[in-house]
Amino acid sequence: SSRWLIQLRFRTRVWAVLLLNAAAYIGLSGTCSLHSTAGFVLALLFSSVSGGAQVVGEMTNIAFLKALPPALVGAWGAGTGIAGILGGLIYILLSDVLHLSHPLIFS
């Protein structure tokens, strides 16, 4: 619940988000070499951990951005839309054009 999370210090919440995301990304990179259903299930699990970290960050930390200038917050948020497009294009380039293996791409 966000009421419980708000009671934690800001620094603690930021560390929690960072650690959860780090664990998720490390876990996701490890699942690339698993060529079974277990690898897919673990990838889903680590993706959910990353999503949960984003939820915690959004619910409890974004409120502190109201003290920052709107231009700064707007510039930070503007990059997320193109990141999804560029990330997909880079993946296609690395996997289909350059024929790199998934463990190499995601390591």
PDB file of N, CA and C in Angstrom:
ATOM      1  N   SER A   1       0.835  -1.181   0.000  1.00  0.00           N
ATOM      2  CA  SER A   1       0.000   0.000   0.000  1.00  0.00           C
ATOM      3  C   SER A   1       0.879   1.244   0.000  1.00  0.00           C
ATOM      4  N   SER A   2       0.440   2.256  -0.719  1.00  0.00           N
ATOM      5  CA  SER A   2       1.229   3.483  -0.786  1.00  0.00           C
ATOM      6  C   SER A   2       1.280   4.206   0.554  1.00  0.00           C
ATOM      7  N   ARG A   3       0.294   4.012   1.410  1.00  0.00           N
ATOM      8  CA  ARG A   3       0.339   4.642   2.739  1.00  0.00           C
ATOM      9  C   ARG A   3       1.514   4.117   3.547  1.00  0.00           C
ATOM     10  N   TRP A   4       1.781   2.831   3.436  1.00  0.00           N
ATOM     11  CA  TRP A   4       2.915   2.255   4.151  1.00  0.00           C
ATOM     12  C   TRP A   4       4.230   2.730   3.542  1.00  0.00           C
ATOM     13  N   LEU A   5       4.295   2.786   2.204  1.00  0.00           N
ATOM     14  CA  LEU A   5       5.525   3.195   1.537  1.00  0.00           C
ATOM     15  C   LEU A   5       5.873   4.656   1.812  1.00  0.00           C
ATOM     16  N   ILE A   6       4.870   5.513   1.930  1.00  0.00           N
ATOM     17  CA  ILE A   6       5.109   6.931   2.203  1.00  0.00           C
ATOM     18  C   ILE A   6       5.774   7.113   3.565  1.00  0.00           C
ATOM     19  N   GLN A   7       5.544   6.217   4.495  1.00  0.00           N
ATOM     20  CA  GLN A   7       6.147   6.330   5.821  1.00  0.00           C
ATOM     21  C   GLN A   7       7.653   6.070   5.791  1.00  0.00           C
ATOM     22  N   LEU A   8       8.139   5.402   4.752  1.00  0.00           N
ATOM     23  CA  LEU A   8       9.574   5.169   4.632  1.00  0.00           C
ATOM     24  C   LEU A   8      10.271   6.443   4.171  1.00  0.00           C
ATOM     25  N   ARG A   9      11.531   6.580   4.543  1.00  0.00           N
ATOM     26  CA  ARG A   9      12.297   7.753   4.115  1.00  0.00           C
ATOM     27  C   ARG A   9      12.444   7.739   2.600  1.00  0.00           C
ATOM     28  N   PHE A  10      12.557   8.923   2.026  1.00  0.00           N
ATOM     29  CA  PHE A  10      12.681   9.063   0.572  1.00  0.00           C
ATOM     30  C   PHE A  10      13.879   8.272   0.054  1.00  0.00           C
ATOM     31  N   ARG A  11      14.999   8.389   0.737  1.00  0.00           N
ATOM     32  CA  ARG A  11      16.217   7.696   0.320  1.00  0.00           C
ATOM     33  C   ARG A  11      16.025   6.176   0.332  1.00  0.00           C
ATOM     34  N   THR A  12      15.295   5.673   1.298  1.00  0.00           N
ATOM     35  CA  THR A  12      15.010   4.235   1.386  1.00  0.00           C
ATOM     36  C   THR A  12      14.173   3.785   0.197  1.00  0.00           C
ATOM     37  N   ARG A  13      13.187   4.585  -0.164  1.00  0.00           N
ATOM     38  CA  ARG A  13      12.341   4.237  -1.314  1.00  0.00           C
ATOM     39  C   ARG A  13      13.133   4.248  -2.618  1.00  0.00           C
ATOM     40  N   VAL A  14      14.022   5.219  -2.770  1.00  0.00           N
ATOM     41  CA  VAL A  14      14.840   5.284  -3.976  1.00  0.00           C
ATOM     42  C   VAL A  14      15.753   4.065  -4.053  1.00  0.00           C
ATOM     43  N   TRP A  15      16.369   3.702  -2.935  1.00  0.00           N
ATOM     44  CA  TRP A  15      17.233   2.513  -2.916  1.00  0.00           C
ATOM     45  C   TRP A  15      16.441   1.245  -3.222  1.00  0.00           C
ATOM     46  N   ALA A  16      15.230   1.169  -2.706  1.00  0.00           N
ATOM     47  CA  ALA A  16      14.394  -0.003  -2.977  1.00  0.00           C
ATOM     48  C   ALA A  16      14.107  -0.126  -4.469  1.00  0.00           C
ATOM     49  N   VAL A  17      13.767   0.976  -5.104  1.00  0.00           N
ATOM     50  CA  VAL A  17      13.493   0.968  -6.545  1.00  0.00           C
ATOM     51  C   VAL A  17      14.752   0.573  -7.317  1.00  0.00           C
ATOM     52  N   LEU A  18      15.887   1.155  -6.940  1.00  0.00           N
ATOM     53  CA  LEU A  18      17.142   0.834  -7.632  1.00  0.00           C
ATOM     54  C   LEU A  18      17.518  -0.636  -7.484  1.00  0.00           C
ATOM     55  N   LEU A  19      17.402  -1.168  -6.277  1.00  0.00           N
ATOM     56  CA  LEU A  19      17.770  -2.562  -6.045  1.00  0.00           C
ATOM     57  C   LEU A  19      16.820  -3.529  -6.743  1.00  0.00           C
ATOM     58  N   LEU A  20      15.528  -3.215  -6.708  1.00  0.00           N
ATOM     59  CA  LEU A  20      14.571  -4.072  -7.408  1.00  0.00           C
ATOM     60  C   LEU A  20      14.828  -4.078  -8.913  1.00  0.00           C
ATOM     61  N   ASN A  21      15.103  -2.901  -9.477  1.00  0.00           N
ATOM     62  CA  ASN A  21      15.389  -2.839 -10.913  1.00  0.00           C
ATOM     63  C   ASN A  21      16.693  -3.536 -11.255  1.00  0.00           C
ATOM     64  N   ALA A  22      17.714  -3.356 -10.432  1.00  0.00           N
ATOM     65  CA  ALA A  22      18.988  -4.032 -10.687  1.00  0.00           C
ATOM     66  C   ALA A  22      18.807  -5.551 -10.658  1.00  0.00           C
ATOM     67  N   ALA A  23      18.079  -6.040  -9.665  1.00  0.00           N
ATOM     68  CA  ALA A  23      17.827  -7.479  -9.578  1.00  0.00           C
ATOM     69  C   ALA A  23      17.041  -7.961 -10.802  1.00  0.00           C
ATOM     70  N   ALA A  24      16.071  -7.173 -11.235  1.00  0.00           N
ATOM     71  CA  ALA A  24      15.262  -7.559 -12.398  1.00  0.00           C
ATOM     72  C   ALA A  24      16.114  -7.600 -13.662  1.00  0.00           C
ATOM     73  N   TYR A  25      16.951  -6.607 -13.884  1.00  0.00           N
ATOM     74  CA  TYR A  25      17.768  -6.571 -15.098  1.00  0.00           C
ATOM     75  C   TYR A  25      18.826  -7.669 -15.098  1.00  0.00           C
ATOM     76  N   ILE A  26      19.431  -7.914 -13.953  1.00  0.00           N
ATOM     77  CA  ILE A  26      20.409  -8.995 -13.855  1.00  0.00           C
ATOM     78  C   ILE A  26      19.712 -10.339 -14.099  1.00  0.00           C
ATOM     79  N   GLY A  27      18.549 -10.513 -13.497  1.00  0.00           N
ATOM     80  CA  GLY A  27      17.796 -11.742 -13.702  1.00  0.00           C
ATOM     81  C   GLY A  27      17.368 -11.928 -15.147  1.00  0.00           C
ATOM     82  N   LEU A  28      16.907 -10.841 -15.777  1.00  0.00           N
ATOM     83  CA  LEU A  28      16.500 -10.926 -17.184  1.00  0.00           C
ATOM     84  C   LEU A  28      17.676 -11.287 -18.083  1.00  0.00           C
ATOM     85  N   SER A  29      18.834 -10.722 -17.811  1.00  0.00           N
ATOM     86  CA  SER A  29      19.986 -11.043 -18.655  1.00  0.00           C
ATOM     87  C   SER A  29      20.379 -12.513 -18.496  1.00  0.00           C
ATOM     88  N   GLY A  30      20.166 -13.076 -17.321  1.00  0.00           N
ATOM     89  CA  GLY A  30      20.473 -14.488 -17.108  1.00  0.00           C
ATOM     90  C   GLY A  30      19.501 -15.428 -17.786  1.00  0.00           C
ATOM     91  N   THR A  31      18.279 -14.990 -17.996  1.00  0.00           N
ATOM     92  CA  THR A  31      17.282 -15.875 -18.616  1.00  0.00           C
ATOM     93  C   THR A  31      17.496 -16.040 -20.111  1.00  0.00           C
ATOM     94  N   CYS A  32      18.313 -15.203 -20.719  1.00  0.00           N
ATOM     95  CA  CYS A  32      18.539 -15.291 -22.167  1.00  0.00           C
ATOM     96  C   CYS A  32      19.205 -16.600 -22.568  1.00  0.00           C
ATOM     97  N   SER A  33      19.984 -17.175 -21.690  1.00  0.00           N
ATOM     98  CA  SER A  33      20.687 -18.407 -22.045  1.00  0.00           C
ATOM     99  C   SER A  33      19.876 -19.666 -21.730  1.00  0.00           C
ATOM    100  N   LEU A  34      18.708 -19.509 -21.110  1.00  0.00           N
ATOM    101  CA  LEU A  34      17.857 -20.655 -20.811  1.00  0.00           C
ATOM    102  C   LEU A  34      16.927 -20.910 -22.000  1.00  0.00           C
ATOM    103  N   HIS A  35      17.054 -22.067 -22.595  1.00  0.00           N
ATOM    104  CA  HIS A  35      16.255 -22.379 -23.785  1.00  0.00           C
ATOM    105  C   HIS A  35      15.148 -23.369 -23.430  1.00  0.00           C
ATOM    106  N   SER A  36      14.310 -22.949 -22.496  1.00  0.00           N
ATOM    107  CA  SER A  36      13.210 -23.812 -22.073  1.00  0.00           C
ATOM    108  C   SER A  36      12.059 -22.939 -21.600  1.00  0.00           C
ATOM    109  N   THR A  37      10.992 -23.600 -21.228  1.00  0.00           N
ATOM    110  CA  THR A  37       9.840 -22.876 -20.686  1.00  0.00           C
ATOM    111  C   THR A  37      10.202 -22.172 -19.391  1.00  0.00           C
ATOM    112  N   ALA A  38      11.108 -22.759 -18.622  1.00  0.00           N
ATOM    113  CA  ALA A  38      11.532 -22.135 -17.364  1.00  0.00           C
ATOM    114  C   ALA A  38      12.166 -20.769 -17.614  1.00  0.00           C
ATOM    115  N   GLY A  39      12.925 -20.633 -18.708  1.00  0.00           N
ATOM    116  CA  GLY A  39      13.526 -19.345 -19.044  1.00  0.00           C
ATOM    117  C   GLY A  39      12.477 -18.287 -19.315  1.00  0.00           C
ATOM    118  N   PHE A  40      11.417 -18.680 -20.011  1.00  0.00           N
ATOM    119  CA  PHE A  40      10.331 -17.737 -20.298  1.00  0.00           C
ATOM    120  C   PHE A  40       9.607 -17.341 -19.017  1.00  0.00           C
ATOM    121  N   VAL A  41       9.341 -18.314 -18.160  1.00  0.00           N
ATOM    122  CA  VAL A  41       8.650 -18.039 -16.900  1.00  0.00           C
ATOM    123  C   VAL A  41       9.497 -17.115 -16.025  1.00  0.00           C
ATOM    124  N   LEU A  42      10.803 -17.380 -15.970  1.00  0.00           N
ATOM    125  CA  LEU A  42      11.683 -16.506 -15.183  1.00  0.00           C
ATOM    126  C   LEU A  42      11.748 -15.100 -15.782  1.00  0.00           C
ATOM    127  N   ALA A  43      11.746 -14.999 -17.107  1.00  0.00           N
ATOM    128  CA  ALA A  43      11.734 -13.680 -17.745  1.00  0.00           C
ATOM    129  C   ALA A  43      10.466 -12.914 -17.377  1.00  0.00           C
ATOM    130  N   LEU A  44       9.331 -13.608 -17.365  1.00  0.00           N
ATOM    131  CA  LEU A  44       8.086 -12.961 -16.936  1.00  0.00           C
ATOM    132  C   LEU A  44       8.168 -12.507 -15.481  1.00  0.00           C
ATOM    133  N   LEU A  45       8.740 -13.348 -14.642  1.00  0.00           N
ATOM    134  CA  LEU A  45       8.879 -13.015 -13.223  1.00  0.00           C
ATOM    135  C   LEU A  45       9.744 -11.776 -13.034  1.00  0.00           C
ATOM    136  N   PHE A  46      10.911 -11.749 -13.688  1.00  0.00           N
ATOM    137  CA  PHE A  46      11.800 -10.597 -13.541  1.00  0.00           C
ATOM    138  C   PHE A  46      11.212  -9.342 -14.175  1.00  0.00           C
ATOM    139  N   SER A  47      10.447  -9.492 -15.247  1.00  0.00           N
ATOM    140  CA  SER A  47       9.755  -8.336 -15.829  1.00  0.00           C
ATOM    141  C   SER A  47       8.721  -7.784 -14.860  1.00  0.00           C
ATOM    142  N   SER A  48       8.048  -8.676 -14.139  1.00  0.00           N
ATOM    143  CA  SER A  48       7.067  -8.239 -13.137  1.00  0.00           C
ATOM    144  C   SER A  48       7.744  -7.523 -11.978  1.00  0.00           C
ATOM    145  N   VAL A  49       8.928  -7.994 -11.593  1.00  0.00           N
ATOM    146  CA  VAL A  49       9.686  -7.317 -10.525  1.00  0.00           C
ATOM    147  C   VAL A  49      10.047  -5.903 -10.965  1.00  0.00           C
ATOM    148  N   SER A  50      10.490  -5.769 -12.204  1.00  0.00           N
ATOM    149  CA  SER A  50      10.815  -4.438 -12.724  1.00  0.00           C
ATOM    150  C   SER A  50       9.574  -3.545 -12.773  1.00  0.00           C
ATOM    151  N   GLY A  51       8.458  -4.099 -13.210  1.00  0.00           N
ATOM    152  CA  GLY A  51       7.209  -3.332 -13.227  1.00  0.00           C
ATOM    153  C   GLY A  51       6.785  -2.910 -11.833  1.00  0.00           C
ATOM    154  N   GLY A  52       6.951  -3.816 -10.871  1.00  0.00           N
ATOM    155  CA  GLY A  52       6.629  -3.464  -9.482  1.00  0.00           C
ATOM    156  C   GLY A  52       7.510  -2.354  -8.957  1.00  0.00           C
ATOM    157  N   ALA A  53       8.774  -2.373  -9.332  1.00  0.00           N
ATOM    158  CA  ALA A  53       9.684  -1.296  -8.911  1.00  0.00           C
ATOM    159  C   ALA A  53       9.236   0.038  -9.505  1.00  0.00           C
ATOM    160  N   GLN A  54       8.782   0.005 -10.752  1.00  0.00           N
ATOM    161  CA  GLN A  54       8.300   1.238 -11.378  1.00  0.00           C
ATOM    162  C   GLN A  54       7.056   1.768 -10.672  1.00  0.00           C
ATOM    163  N   VAL A  55       6.186   0.869 -10.271  1.00  0.00           N
ATOM    164  CA  VAL A  55       4.975   1.277  -9.551  1.00  0.00           C
ATOM    165  C   VAL A  55       5.343   1.940  -8.230  1.00  0.00           C
ATOM    166  N   VAL A  56       6.274   1.326  -7.502  1.00  0.00           N
ATOM    167  CA  VAL A  56       6.711   1.916  -6.223  1.00  0.00           C
ATOM    168  C   VAL A  56       7.307   3.296  -6.466  1.00  0.00           C
ATOM    169  N   GLY A  57       8.129   3.419  -7.486  1.00  0.00           N
ATOM    170  CA  GLY A  57       8.722   4.719  -7.800  1.00  0.00           C
ATOM    171  C   GLY A  57       7.688   5.749  -8.188  1.00  0.00           C
ATOM    172  N   GLU A  58       6.743   5.348  -9.015  1.00  0.00           N
ATOM    173  CA  GLU A  58       5.702   6.286  -9.454  1.00  0.00           C
ATOM    174  C   GLU A  58       4.814   6.728  -8.289  1.00  0.00           C
ATOM    175  N   MET A  59       4.413   5.763  -7.463  1.00  0.00           N
ATOM    176  CA  MET A  59       3.474   6.082  -6.384  1.00  0.00           C
ATOM    177  C   MET A  59       4.100   6.936  -5.288  1.00  0.00           C
ATOM    178  N   THR A  60       5.359   6.697  -4.991  1.00  0.00           N
ATOM    179  CA  THR A  60       5.917   7.321  -3.790  1.00  0.00           C
ATOM    180  C   THR A  60       6.970   8.381  -4.062  1.00  0.00           C
ATOM    181  N   ASN A  61       7.596   8.375  -5.222  1.00  0.00           N
ATOM    182  CA  ASN A  61       8.700   9.304  -5.451  1.00  0.00           C
ATOM    183  C   ASN A  61       8.374  10.428  -6.420  1.00  0.00           C
ATOM    184  N   ILE A  62       7.480  10.206  -7.343  1.00  0.00           N
ATOM    185  CA  ILE A  62       7.145  11.228  -8.334  1.00  0.00           C
ATOM    186  C   ILE A  62       6.555  12.469  -7.672  1.00  0.00           C
ATOM    187  N   ALA A  63       5.881  12.303  -6.557  1.00  0.00           N
ATOM    188  CA  ALA A  63       5.276  13.456  -5.874  1.00  0.00           C
ATOM    189  C   ALA A  63       6.316  14.499  -5.499  1.00  0.00           C
ATOM    190  N   PHE A  64       7.550  14.080  -5.287  1.00  0.00           N
ATOM    191  CA  PHE A  64       8.591  15.025  -4.909  1.00  0.00           C
ATOM    192  C   PHE A  64       9.067  15.868  -6.084  1.00  0.00           C
ATOM    193  N   LEU A  65       8.675  15.525  -7.298  1.00  0.00           N
ATOM    194  CA  LEU A  65       9.079  16.295  -8.469  1.00  0.00           C
ATOM    195  C   LEU A  65       8.329  17.625  -8.582  1.00  0.00           C
ATOM    196  N   LYS A  66       7.269  17.801  -7.809  1.00  0.00           N
ATOM    197  CA  LYS A  66       6.509  19.048  -7.898  1.00  0.00           C
ATOM    198  C   LYS A  66       7.346  20.246  -7.475  1.00  0.00           C
ATOM    199  N   ALA A  67       8.424  20.026  -6.729  1.00  0.00           N
ATOM    200  CA  ALA A  67       9.291  21.123  -6.301  1.00  0.00           C
ATOM    201  C   ALA A  67      10.275  21.533  -7.398  1.00  0.00           C
ATOM    202  N   LEU A  68      10.421  20.720  -8.433  1.00  0.00           N
ATOM    203  CA  LEU A  68      11.362  21.016  -9.510  1.00  0.00           C
ATOM    204  C   LEU A  68      10.696  21.876 -10.582  1.00  0.00           C
ATOM    205  N   PRO A  69      11.495  22.598 -11.366  1.00  0.00           N
ATOM    206  CA  PRO A  69      10.923  23.408 -12.454  1.00  0.00           C
ATOM    207  C   PRO A  69      10.219  22.527 -13.489  1.00  0.00           C
ATOM    208  N   PRO A  70       9.077  22.966 -14.016  1.00  0.00           N
ATOM    209  CA  PRO A  70       8.332  22.164 -14.991  1.00  0.00           C
ATOM    210  C   PRO A  70       9.147  21.809 -16.235  1.00  0.00           C
ATOM    211  N   ALA A  71      10.034  22.690 -16.675  1.00  0.00           N
ATOM    212  CA  ALA A  71      10.834  22.400 -17.869  1.00  0.00           C
ATOM    213  C   ALA A  71      11.751  21.208 -17.633  1.00  0.00           C
ATOM    214  N   LEU A  72      12.279  21.084 -16.431  1.00  0.00           N
ATOM    215  CA  LEU A  72      13.160  19.970 -16.116  1.00  0.00           C
ATOM    216  C   LEU A  72      12.389  18.652 -16.100  1.00  0.00           C
ATOM    217  N   VAL A  73      11.243  18.649 -15.463  1.00  0.00           N
ATOM    218  CA  VAL A  73      10.432  17.431 -15.388  1.00  0.00           C
ATOM    219  C   VAL A  73       9.926  17.050 -16.774  1.00  0.00           C
ATOM    220  N   GLY A  74       9.524  18.026 -17.582  1.00  0.00           N
ATOM    221  CA  GLY A  74       9.046  17.761 -18.934  1.00  0.00           C
ATOM    222  C   GLY A  74      10.139  17.197 -19.821  1.00  0.00           C
ATOM    223  N   ALA A  75      11.344  17.712 -19.680  1.00  0.00           N
ATOM    224  CA  ALA A  75      12.462  17.208 -20.488  1.00  0.00           C
ATOM    225  C   ALA A  75      12.793  15.777 -20.114  1.00  0.00           C
ATOM    226  N   TRP A  76      12.690  15.442 -18.841  1.00  0.00           N
ATOM    227  CA  TRP A  76      12.977  14.071 -18.404  1.00  0.00           C
ATOM    228  C   TRP A  76      11.939  13.110 -18.971  1.00  0.00           C
ATOM    229  N   GLY A  77      10.684  13.489 -18.943  1.00  0.00           N
ATOM    230  CA  GLY A  77       9.624  12.609 -19.405  1.00  0.00           C
ATOM    231  C   GLY A  77       9.533  12.512 -20.916  1.00  0.00           C
ATOM    232  N   ALA A  78      10.087  13.460 -21.642  1.00  0.00           N
ATOM    233  CA  ALA A  78       9.968  13.459 -23.101  1.00  0.00           C
ATOM    234  C   ALA A  78      10.758  12.331 -23.744  1.00  0.00           C
ATOM    235  N   GLY A  79      11.781  11.826 -23.077  1.00  0.00           N
ATOM    236  CA  GLY A  79      12.627  10.812 -23.678  1.00  0.00           C
ATOM    237  C   GLY A  79      12.062   9.411 -23.618  1.00  0.00           C
ATOM    238  N   THR A  80      11.046   9.179 -22.840  1.00  0.00           N
ATOM    239  CA  THR A  80      10.577   7.805 -22.675  1.00  0.00           C
ATOM    240  C   THR A  80       9.826   7.287 -23.891  1.00  0.00           C
ATOM    241  N   GLY A  81       9.184   8.140 -24.641  1.00  0.00           N
ATOM    242  CA  GLY A  81       8.443   7.696 -25.817  1.00  0.00           C
ATOM    243  C   GLY A  81       9.366   7.186 -26.915  1.00  0.00           C
ATOM    244  N   ILE A  82      10.407   7.926 -27.190  1.00  0.00           N
ATOM    245  CA  ILE A  82      11.344   7.527 -28.250  1.00  0.00           C
ATOM    246  C   ILE A  82      12.184   6.334 -27.814  1.00  0.00           C
ATOM    247  N   ALA A  83      12.358   6.148 -26.501  1.00  0.00           N
ATOM    248  CA  ALA A  83      13.163   5.026 -26.018  1.00  0.00           C
ATOM    249  C   ALA A  83      12.542   3.690 -26.412  1.00  0.00           C
ATOM    250  N   GLY A  84      11.242   3.595 -26.358  1.00  0.00           N
ATOM    251  CA  GLY A  84      10.582   2.357 -26.757  1.00  0.00           C
ATOM    252  C   GLY A  84      10.748   2.071 -28.236  1.00  0.00           C
ATOM    253  N   ILE A  85      10.681   3.102 -29.042  1.00  0.00           N
ATOM    254  CA  ILE A  85      10.844   2.933 -30.490  1.00  0.00           C
ATOM    255  C   ILE A  85      12.295   2.603 -30.822  1.00  0.00           C
ATOM    256  N   LEU A  86      13.222   3.373 -30.257  1.00  0.00           N
ATOM    257  CA  LEU A  86      14.637   3.139 -30.532  1.00  0.00           C
ATOM    258  C   LEU A  86      15.104   1.786 -30.009  1.00  0.00           C
ATOM    259  N   GLY A  87      14.626   1.395 -28.827  1.00  0.00           N
ATOM    260  CA  GLY A  87      15.017   0.105 -28.268  1.00  0.00           C
ATOM    261  C   GLY A  87      14.624  -1.040 -29.178  1.00  0.00           C
ATOM    262  N   GLY A  88      13.413  -0.996 -29.706  1.00  0.00           N
ATOM    263  CA  GLY A  88      12.959  -2.021 -30.634  1.00  0.00           C
ATOM    264  C   GLY A  88      13.760  -2.027 -31.926  1.00  0.00           C
ATOM    265  N   LEU A  89      14.055  -0.852 -32.444  1.00  0.00           N
ATOM    266  CA  LEU A  89      14.832  -0.774 -33.682  1.00  0.00           C
ATOM    267  C   LEU A  89      16.256  -1.283 -33.485  1.00  0.00           C
ATOM    268  N   ILE A  90      16.856  -0.949 -32.350  1.00  0.00           N
ATOM    269  CA  ILE A  90      18.214  -1.428 -32.073  1.00  0.00           C
ATOM    270  C   ILE A  90      18.215  -2.944 -31.923  1.00  0.00           C
ATOM    271  N   TYR A  91      17.186  -3.484 -31.268  1.00  0.00           N
ATOM    272  CA  TYR A  91      17.093  -4.946 -31.133  1.00  0.00           C
ATOM    273  C   TYR A  91      16.984  -5.611 -32.504  1.00  0.00           C
ATOM    274  N   ILE A  92      16.143  -5.080 -33.371  1.00  0.00           N
ATOM    275  CA  ILE A  92      16.000  -5.640 -34.715  1.00  0.00           C
ATOM    276  C   ILE A  92      17.321  -5.561 -35.467  1.00  0.00           C
ATOM    277  N   LEU A  93      18.013  -4.441 -35.346  1.00  0.00           N
ATOM    278  CA  LEU A  93      19.306  -4.293 -36.009  1.00  0.00           C
ATOM    279  C   LEU A  93      20.298  -5.339 -35.513  1.00  0.00           C
ATOM    280  N   LEU A  94      20.404  -5.494 -34.190  1.00  0.00           N
ATOM    281  CA  LEU A  94      21.381  -6.416 -33.627  1.00  0.00           C
ATOM    282  C   LEU A  94      21.033  -7.880 -33.897  1.00  0.00           C
ATOM    283  N   SER A  95      19.744  -8.227 -33.814  1.00  0.00           N
ATOM    284  CA  SER A  95      19.382  -9.638 -33.949  1.00  0.00           C
ATOM    285  C   SER A  95      19.165 -10.068 -35.401  1.00  0.00           C
ATOM    286  N   ASP A  96      18.445  -9.279 -36.183  1.00  0.00           N
ATOM    287  CA  ASP A  96      18.085  -9.709 -37.534  1.00  0.00           C
ATOM    288  C   ASP A  96      19.077  -9.263 -38.602  1.00  0.00           C
ATOM    289  N   VAL A  97      19.651  -8.080 -38.441  1.00  0.00           N
ATOM    290  CA  VAL A  97      20.584  -7.585 -39.456  1.00  0.00           C
ATOM    291  C   VAL A  97      22.000  -8.080 -39.183  1.00  0.00           C
ATOM    292  N   LEU A  98      22.457  -7.927 -37.926  1.00  0.00           N
ATOM    293  CA  LEU A  98      23.819  -8.333 -37.576  1.00  0.00           C
ATOM    294  C   LEU A  98      23.906  -9.778 -37.100  1.00  0.00           C
ATOM    295  N   HIS A  99      22.763 -10.433 -36.873  1.00  0.00           N
ATOM    296  CA  HIS A  99      22.678 -11.845 -36.473  1.00  0.00           C
ATOM    297  C   HIS A  99      23.461 -12.149 -35.192  1.00  0.00           C
ATOM    298  N   LEU A 100      23.355 -11.261 -34.201  1.00  0.00           N
ATOM    299  CA  LEU A 100      23.991 -11.505 -32.910  1.00  0.00           C
ATOM    300  C   LEU A 100      23.083 -12.386 -32.057  1.00  0.00           C
ATOM    301  N   SER A 101      23.674 -13.168 -31.182  1.00  0.00           N
ATOM    302  CA  SER A 101      22.887 -14.055 -30.316  1.00  0.00           C
ATOM    303  C   SER A 101      22.221 -13.249 -29.206  1.00  0.00           C
ATOM    304  N   HIS A 102      21.123 -13.782 -28.661  1.00  0.00           N
ATOM    305  CA  HIS A 102      20.407 -13.093 -27.585  1.00  0.00           C
ATOM    306  C   HIS A 102      21.270 -12.882 -26.343  1.00  0.00           C
ATOM    307  N   PRO A 103      22.044 -13.879 -25.882  1.00  0.00           N
ATOM    308  CA  PRO A 103      22.904 -13.626 -24.715  1.00  0.00           C
ATOM    309  C   PRO A 103      23.883 -12.485 -24.945  1.00  0.00           C
ATOM    310  N   LEU A 104      24.383 -12.340 -26.166  1.00  0.00           N
ATOM    311  CA  LEU A 104      25.310 -11.256 -26.458  1.00  0.00           C
ATOM    312  C   LEU A 104      24.582  -9.911 -26.491  1.00  0.00           C
ATOM    313  N   ILE A 105      23.402  -9.880 -27.063  1.00  0.00           N
ATOM    314  CA  ILE A 105      22.639  -8.630 -27.141  1.00  0.00           C
ATOM    315  C   ILE A 105      22.271  -8.132 -25.747  1.00  0.00           C
ATOM    316  N   PHE A 106      21.803  -9.030 -24.875  1.00  0.00           N
ATOM    317  CA  PHE A 106      21.267  -8.610 -23.588  1.00  0.00           C
ATOM    318  C   PHE A 106      22.277  -8.641 -22.459  1.00  0.00           C
ATOM    319  N   SER A 107      23.539  -8.934 -22.749  1.00  0.00           N
ATOM    320  CA  SER A 107      24.536  -8.930 -21.665  1.00  0.00           C
ATOM    321  C   SER A 107      25.181  -7.589 -21.510  1.00  0.00           C
TER     322      SER A 107
END
